[in-house]
PDB file of C-alpha atoms in Angstrom:
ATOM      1  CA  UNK A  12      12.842  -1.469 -10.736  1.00 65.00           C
ATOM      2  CA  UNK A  13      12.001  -0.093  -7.497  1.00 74.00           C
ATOM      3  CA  UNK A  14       8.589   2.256  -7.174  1.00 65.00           C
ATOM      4  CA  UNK A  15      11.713   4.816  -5.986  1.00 69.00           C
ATOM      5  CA  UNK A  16      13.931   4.467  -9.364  1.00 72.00           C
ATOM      6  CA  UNK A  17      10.647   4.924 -11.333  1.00 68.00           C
ATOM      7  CA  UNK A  18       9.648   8.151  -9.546  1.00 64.00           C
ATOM      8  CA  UNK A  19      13.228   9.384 -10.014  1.00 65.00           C
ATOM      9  CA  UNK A  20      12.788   8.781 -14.136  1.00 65.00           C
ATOM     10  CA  UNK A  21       9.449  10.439 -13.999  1.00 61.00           C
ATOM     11  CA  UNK A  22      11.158  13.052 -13.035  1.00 58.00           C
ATOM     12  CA  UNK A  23      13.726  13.163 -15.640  1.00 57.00           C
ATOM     13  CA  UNK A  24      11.173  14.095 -18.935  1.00 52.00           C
ATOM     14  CA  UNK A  25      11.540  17.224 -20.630  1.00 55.00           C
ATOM     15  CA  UNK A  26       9.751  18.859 -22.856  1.00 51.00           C
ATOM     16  CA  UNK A  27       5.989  19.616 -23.980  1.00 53.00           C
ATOM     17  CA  UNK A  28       2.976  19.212 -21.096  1.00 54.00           C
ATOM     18  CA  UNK A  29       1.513  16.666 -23.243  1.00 58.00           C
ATOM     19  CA  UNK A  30       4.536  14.965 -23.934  1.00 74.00           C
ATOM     20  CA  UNK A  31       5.696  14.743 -20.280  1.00 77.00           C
ATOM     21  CA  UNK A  32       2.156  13.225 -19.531  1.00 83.00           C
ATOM     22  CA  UNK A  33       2.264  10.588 -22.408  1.00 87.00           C
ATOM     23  CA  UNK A  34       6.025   9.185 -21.277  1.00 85.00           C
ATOM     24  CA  UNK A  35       4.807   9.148 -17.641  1.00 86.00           C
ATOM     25  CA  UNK A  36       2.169   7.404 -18.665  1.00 91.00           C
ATOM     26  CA  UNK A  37       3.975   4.485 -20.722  1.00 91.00           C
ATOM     27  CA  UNK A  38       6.627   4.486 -17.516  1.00 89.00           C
ATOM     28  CA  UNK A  39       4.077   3.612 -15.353  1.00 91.00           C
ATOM     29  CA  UNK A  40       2.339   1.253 -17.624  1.00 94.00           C
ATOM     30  CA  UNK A  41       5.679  -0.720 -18.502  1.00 92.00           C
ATOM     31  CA  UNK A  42       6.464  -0.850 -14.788  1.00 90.00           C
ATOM     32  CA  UNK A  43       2.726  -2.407 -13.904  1.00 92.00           C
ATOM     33  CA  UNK A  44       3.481  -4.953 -16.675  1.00 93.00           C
ATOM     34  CA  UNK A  45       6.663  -5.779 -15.169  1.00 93.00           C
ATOM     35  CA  UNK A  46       5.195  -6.503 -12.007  1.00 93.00           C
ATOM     36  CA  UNK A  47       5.368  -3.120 -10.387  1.00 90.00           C
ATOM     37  CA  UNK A  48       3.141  -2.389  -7.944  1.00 90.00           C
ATOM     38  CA  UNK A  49       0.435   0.687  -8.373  1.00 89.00           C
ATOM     39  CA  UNK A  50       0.193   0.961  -4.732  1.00 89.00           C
ATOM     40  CA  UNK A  51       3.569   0.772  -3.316  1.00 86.00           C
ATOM     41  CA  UNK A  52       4.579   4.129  -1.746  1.00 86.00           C
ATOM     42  CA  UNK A  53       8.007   5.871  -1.711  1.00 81.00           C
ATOM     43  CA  UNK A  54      10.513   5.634   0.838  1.00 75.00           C
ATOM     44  CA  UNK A  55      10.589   9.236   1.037  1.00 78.00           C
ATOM     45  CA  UNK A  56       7.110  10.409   2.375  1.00 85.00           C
ATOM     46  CA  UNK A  57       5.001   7.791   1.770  1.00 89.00           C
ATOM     47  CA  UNK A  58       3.346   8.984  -1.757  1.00 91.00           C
ATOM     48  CA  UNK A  59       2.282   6.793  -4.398  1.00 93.00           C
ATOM     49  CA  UNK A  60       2.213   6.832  -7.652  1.00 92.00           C
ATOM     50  CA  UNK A  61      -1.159   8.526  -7.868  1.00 96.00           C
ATOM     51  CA  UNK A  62      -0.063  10.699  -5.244  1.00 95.00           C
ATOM     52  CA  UNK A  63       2.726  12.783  -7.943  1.00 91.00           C
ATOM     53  CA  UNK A  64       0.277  12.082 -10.916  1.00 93.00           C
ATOM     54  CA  UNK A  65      -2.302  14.588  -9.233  1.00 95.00           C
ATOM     55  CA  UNK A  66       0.339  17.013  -7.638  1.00 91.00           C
ATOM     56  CA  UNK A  67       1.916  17.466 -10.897  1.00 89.00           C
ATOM     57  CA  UNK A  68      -1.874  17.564 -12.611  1.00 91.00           C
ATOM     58  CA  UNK A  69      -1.157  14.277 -14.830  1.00 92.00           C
ATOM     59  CA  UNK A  70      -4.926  13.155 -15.283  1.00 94.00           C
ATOM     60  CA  UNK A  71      -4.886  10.537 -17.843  1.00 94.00           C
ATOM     61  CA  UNK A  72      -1.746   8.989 -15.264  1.00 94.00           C
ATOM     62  CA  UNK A  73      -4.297   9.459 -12.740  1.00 96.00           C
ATOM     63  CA  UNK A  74      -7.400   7.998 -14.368  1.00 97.00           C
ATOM     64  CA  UNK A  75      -4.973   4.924 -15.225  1.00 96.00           C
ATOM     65  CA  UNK A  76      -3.590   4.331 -11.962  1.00 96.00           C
ATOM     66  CA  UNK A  77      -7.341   4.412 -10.610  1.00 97.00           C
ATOM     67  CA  UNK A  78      -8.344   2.238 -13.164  1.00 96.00           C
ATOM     68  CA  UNK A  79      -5.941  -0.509 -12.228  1.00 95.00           C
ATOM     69  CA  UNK A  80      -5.917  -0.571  -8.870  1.00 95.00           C
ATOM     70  CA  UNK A  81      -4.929   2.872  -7.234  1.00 96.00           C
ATOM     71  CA  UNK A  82      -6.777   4.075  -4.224  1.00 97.00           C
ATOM     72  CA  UNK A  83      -8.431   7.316  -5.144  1.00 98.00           C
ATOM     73  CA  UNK A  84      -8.031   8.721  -1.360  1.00 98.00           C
ATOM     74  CA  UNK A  85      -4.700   6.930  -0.486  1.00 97.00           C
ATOM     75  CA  UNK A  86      -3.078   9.010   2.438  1.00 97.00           C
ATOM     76  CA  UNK A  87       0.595   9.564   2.273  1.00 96.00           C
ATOM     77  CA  UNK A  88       2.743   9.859   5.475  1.00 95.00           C
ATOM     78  CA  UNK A  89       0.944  13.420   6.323  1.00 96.00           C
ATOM     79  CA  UNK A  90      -2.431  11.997   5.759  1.00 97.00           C
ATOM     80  CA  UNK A  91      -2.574  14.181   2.467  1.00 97.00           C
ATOM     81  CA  UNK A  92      -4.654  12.608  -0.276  1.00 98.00           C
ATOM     82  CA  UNK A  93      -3.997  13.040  -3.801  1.00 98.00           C
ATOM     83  CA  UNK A  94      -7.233  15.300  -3.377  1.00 98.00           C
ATOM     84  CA  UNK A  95      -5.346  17.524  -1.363  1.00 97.00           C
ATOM     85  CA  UNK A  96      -2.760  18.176  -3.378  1.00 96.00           C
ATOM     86  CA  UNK A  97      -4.045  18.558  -6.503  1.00 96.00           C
ATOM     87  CA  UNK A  98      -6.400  21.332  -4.986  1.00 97.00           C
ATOM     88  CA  UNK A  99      -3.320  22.875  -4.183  1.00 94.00           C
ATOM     89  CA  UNK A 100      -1.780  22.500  -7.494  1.00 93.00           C
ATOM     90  CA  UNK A 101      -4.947  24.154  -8.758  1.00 95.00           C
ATOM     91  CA  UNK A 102      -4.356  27.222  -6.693  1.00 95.00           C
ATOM     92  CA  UNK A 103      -1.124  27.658  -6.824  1.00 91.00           C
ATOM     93  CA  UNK A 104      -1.000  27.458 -10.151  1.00 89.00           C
ATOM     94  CA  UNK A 105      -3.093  29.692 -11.274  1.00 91.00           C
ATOM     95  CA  UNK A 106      -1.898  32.423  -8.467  1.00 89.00           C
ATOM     96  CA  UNK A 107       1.870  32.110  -9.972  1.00 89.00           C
ATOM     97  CA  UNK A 108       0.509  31.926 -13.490  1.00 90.00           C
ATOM     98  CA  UNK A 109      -1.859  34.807 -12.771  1.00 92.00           C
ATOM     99  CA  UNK A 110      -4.574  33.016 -13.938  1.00 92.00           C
ATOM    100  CA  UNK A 111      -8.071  32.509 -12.531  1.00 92.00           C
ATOM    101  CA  UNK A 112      -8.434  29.371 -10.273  1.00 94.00           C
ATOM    102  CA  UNK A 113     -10.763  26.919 -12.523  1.00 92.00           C
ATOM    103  CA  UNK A 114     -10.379  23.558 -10.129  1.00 96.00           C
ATOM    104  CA  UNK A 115      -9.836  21.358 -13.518  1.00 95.00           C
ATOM    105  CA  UNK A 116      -7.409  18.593 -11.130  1.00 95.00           C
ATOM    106  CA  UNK A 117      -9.575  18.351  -8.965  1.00 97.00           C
ATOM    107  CA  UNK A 118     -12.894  18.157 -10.565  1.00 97.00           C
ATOM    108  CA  UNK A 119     -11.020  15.231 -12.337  1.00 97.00           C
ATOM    109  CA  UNK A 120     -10.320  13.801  -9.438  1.00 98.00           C
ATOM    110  CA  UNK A 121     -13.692  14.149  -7.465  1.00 97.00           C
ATOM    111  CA  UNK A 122     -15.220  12.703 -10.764  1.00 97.00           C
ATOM    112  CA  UNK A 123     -13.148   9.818 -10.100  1.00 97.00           C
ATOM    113  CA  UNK A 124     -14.651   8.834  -6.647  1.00 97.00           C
ATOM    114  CA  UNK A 125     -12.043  11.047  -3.831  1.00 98.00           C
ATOM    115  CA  UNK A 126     -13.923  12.116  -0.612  1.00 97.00           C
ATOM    116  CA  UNK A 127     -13.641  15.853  -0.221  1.00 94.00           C
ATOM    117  CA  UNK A 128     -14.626  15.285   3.334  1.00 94.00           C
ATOM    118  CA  UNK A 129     -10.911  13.730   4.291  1.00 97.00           C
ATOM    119  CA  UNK A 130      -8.484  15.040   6.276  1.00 97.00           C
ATOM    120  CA  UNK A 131      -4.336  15.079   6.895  1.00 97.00           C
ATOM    121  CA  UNK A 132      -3.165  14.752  10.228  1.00 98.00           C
ATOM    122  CA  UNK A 133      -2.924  18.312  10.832  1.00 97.00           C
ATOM    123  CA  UNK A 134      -6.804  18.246  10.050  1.00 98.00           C
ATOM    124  CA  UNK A 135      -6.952  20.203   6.988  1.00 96.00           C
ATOM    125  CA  UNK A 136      -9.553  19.989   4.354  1.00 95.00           C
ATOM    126  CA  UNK A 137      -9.853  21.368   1.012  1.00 95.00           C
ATOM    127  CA  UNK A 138     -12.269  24.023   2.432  1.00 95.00           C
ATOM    128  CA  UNK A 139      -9.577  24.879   5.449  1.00 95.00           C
ATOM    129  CA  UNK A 140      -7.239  24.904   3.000  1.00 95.00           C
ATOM    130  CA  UNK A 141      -9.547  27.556   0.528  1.00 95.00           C
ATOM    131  CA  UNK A 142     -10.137  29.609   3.090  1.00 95.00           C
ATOM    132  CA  UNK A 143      -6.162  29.634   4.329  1.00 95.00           C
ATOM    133  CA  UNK A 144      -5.194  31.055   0.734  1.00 94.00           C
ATOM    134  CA  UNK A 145      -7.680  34.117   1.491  1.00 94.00           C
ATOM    135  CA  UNK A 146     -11.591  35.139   1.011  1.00 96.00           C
ATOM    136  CA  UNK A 147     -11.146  35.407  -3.137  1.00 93.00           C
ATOM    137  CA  UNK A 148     -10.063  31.724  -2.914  1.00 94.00           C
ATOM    138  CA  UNK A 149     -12.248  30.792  -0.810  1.00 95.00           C
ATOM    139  CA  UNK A 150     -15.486  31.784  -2.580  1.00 96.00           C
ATOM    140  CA  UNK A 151     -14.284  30.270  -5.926  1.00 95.00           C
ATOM    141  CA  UNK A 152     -13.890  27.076  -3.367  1.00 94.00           C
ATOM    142  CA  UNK A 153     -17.654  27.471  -2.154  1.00 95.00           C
ATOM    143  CA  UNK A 154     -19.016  28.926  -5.671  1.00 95.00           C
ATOM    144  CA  UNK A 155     -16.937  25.530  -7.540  1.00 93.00           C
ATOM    145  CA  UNK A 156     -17.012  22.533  -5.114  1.00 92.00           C
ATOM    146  CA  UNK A 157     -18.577  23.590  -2.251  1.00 79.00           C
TER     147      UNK A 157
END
């Protein structure tokens, strides 16, 4: 199986949060096992693995993948980490849900070792991209992980 046909069955659970996150996580696991490799990025922009774990707020995929062998602050083809994108997974999602912003993602993730200080080629930053979203946004940013 190809890192591309996995993705594409990731992406083919549904059901309950928690449910999603467990068959992800036994995917991915059975894959590795198979010979799969945790680093190998997608033909489509260059994520890996750990990349759509932390834009789609997986963090037990995420804390796997880092524990066998995923790079915490691999850069897809835009130079975003998955840093970047779960930061934006945490605002976004709690500005559609109407929720307050808590950072939960990516707390996990700094916890895990990624550099806040890294860039994507357009040279945004999590604080750039705070203070793009707006001043509310970006004091929760400053007041959280700043």
């Amino acid at each position: 199986m190809s890192v591309d046909e996995l993705v594409d069955s990731l992406f083919n659970h549904d059901g309950e949060y928690s449910k999603v996150e467990e068959a992800w996580l036994s995917q991915i696991k059975e894959y590795f096992n198979l010979g799969g490799s945790i680093t190998k990025r997608t033909s489509r922009n260059g994520w890996q693995l750990i990349h759509i774990a932390a834009l789609n707020g997986l963090d037990r995929v995420v804390e796997w993948l880092i524990e066998n062998g995923a790079d915490v602050n691999a850069q897809d083809k835009q130079g975003c980490t998955p840093l970047l994108l779960a930061f934006d997974l945490d605002i976004d999602g709690a500005i559609q849900s109407g929720k307050e912003i808590n950072f939960s993602h990516t707390k996990k993730l700094i916890d895990l070792g990624a550099d806040q200080s890294i860039e994507n080629n357009d040279g945004e930053s999590l604080e750039s991209t705070a203070s793009a979203y707006g001043k509310k946004v970006y004091l929760i940013y400053k007041e959280e992980l700043g």
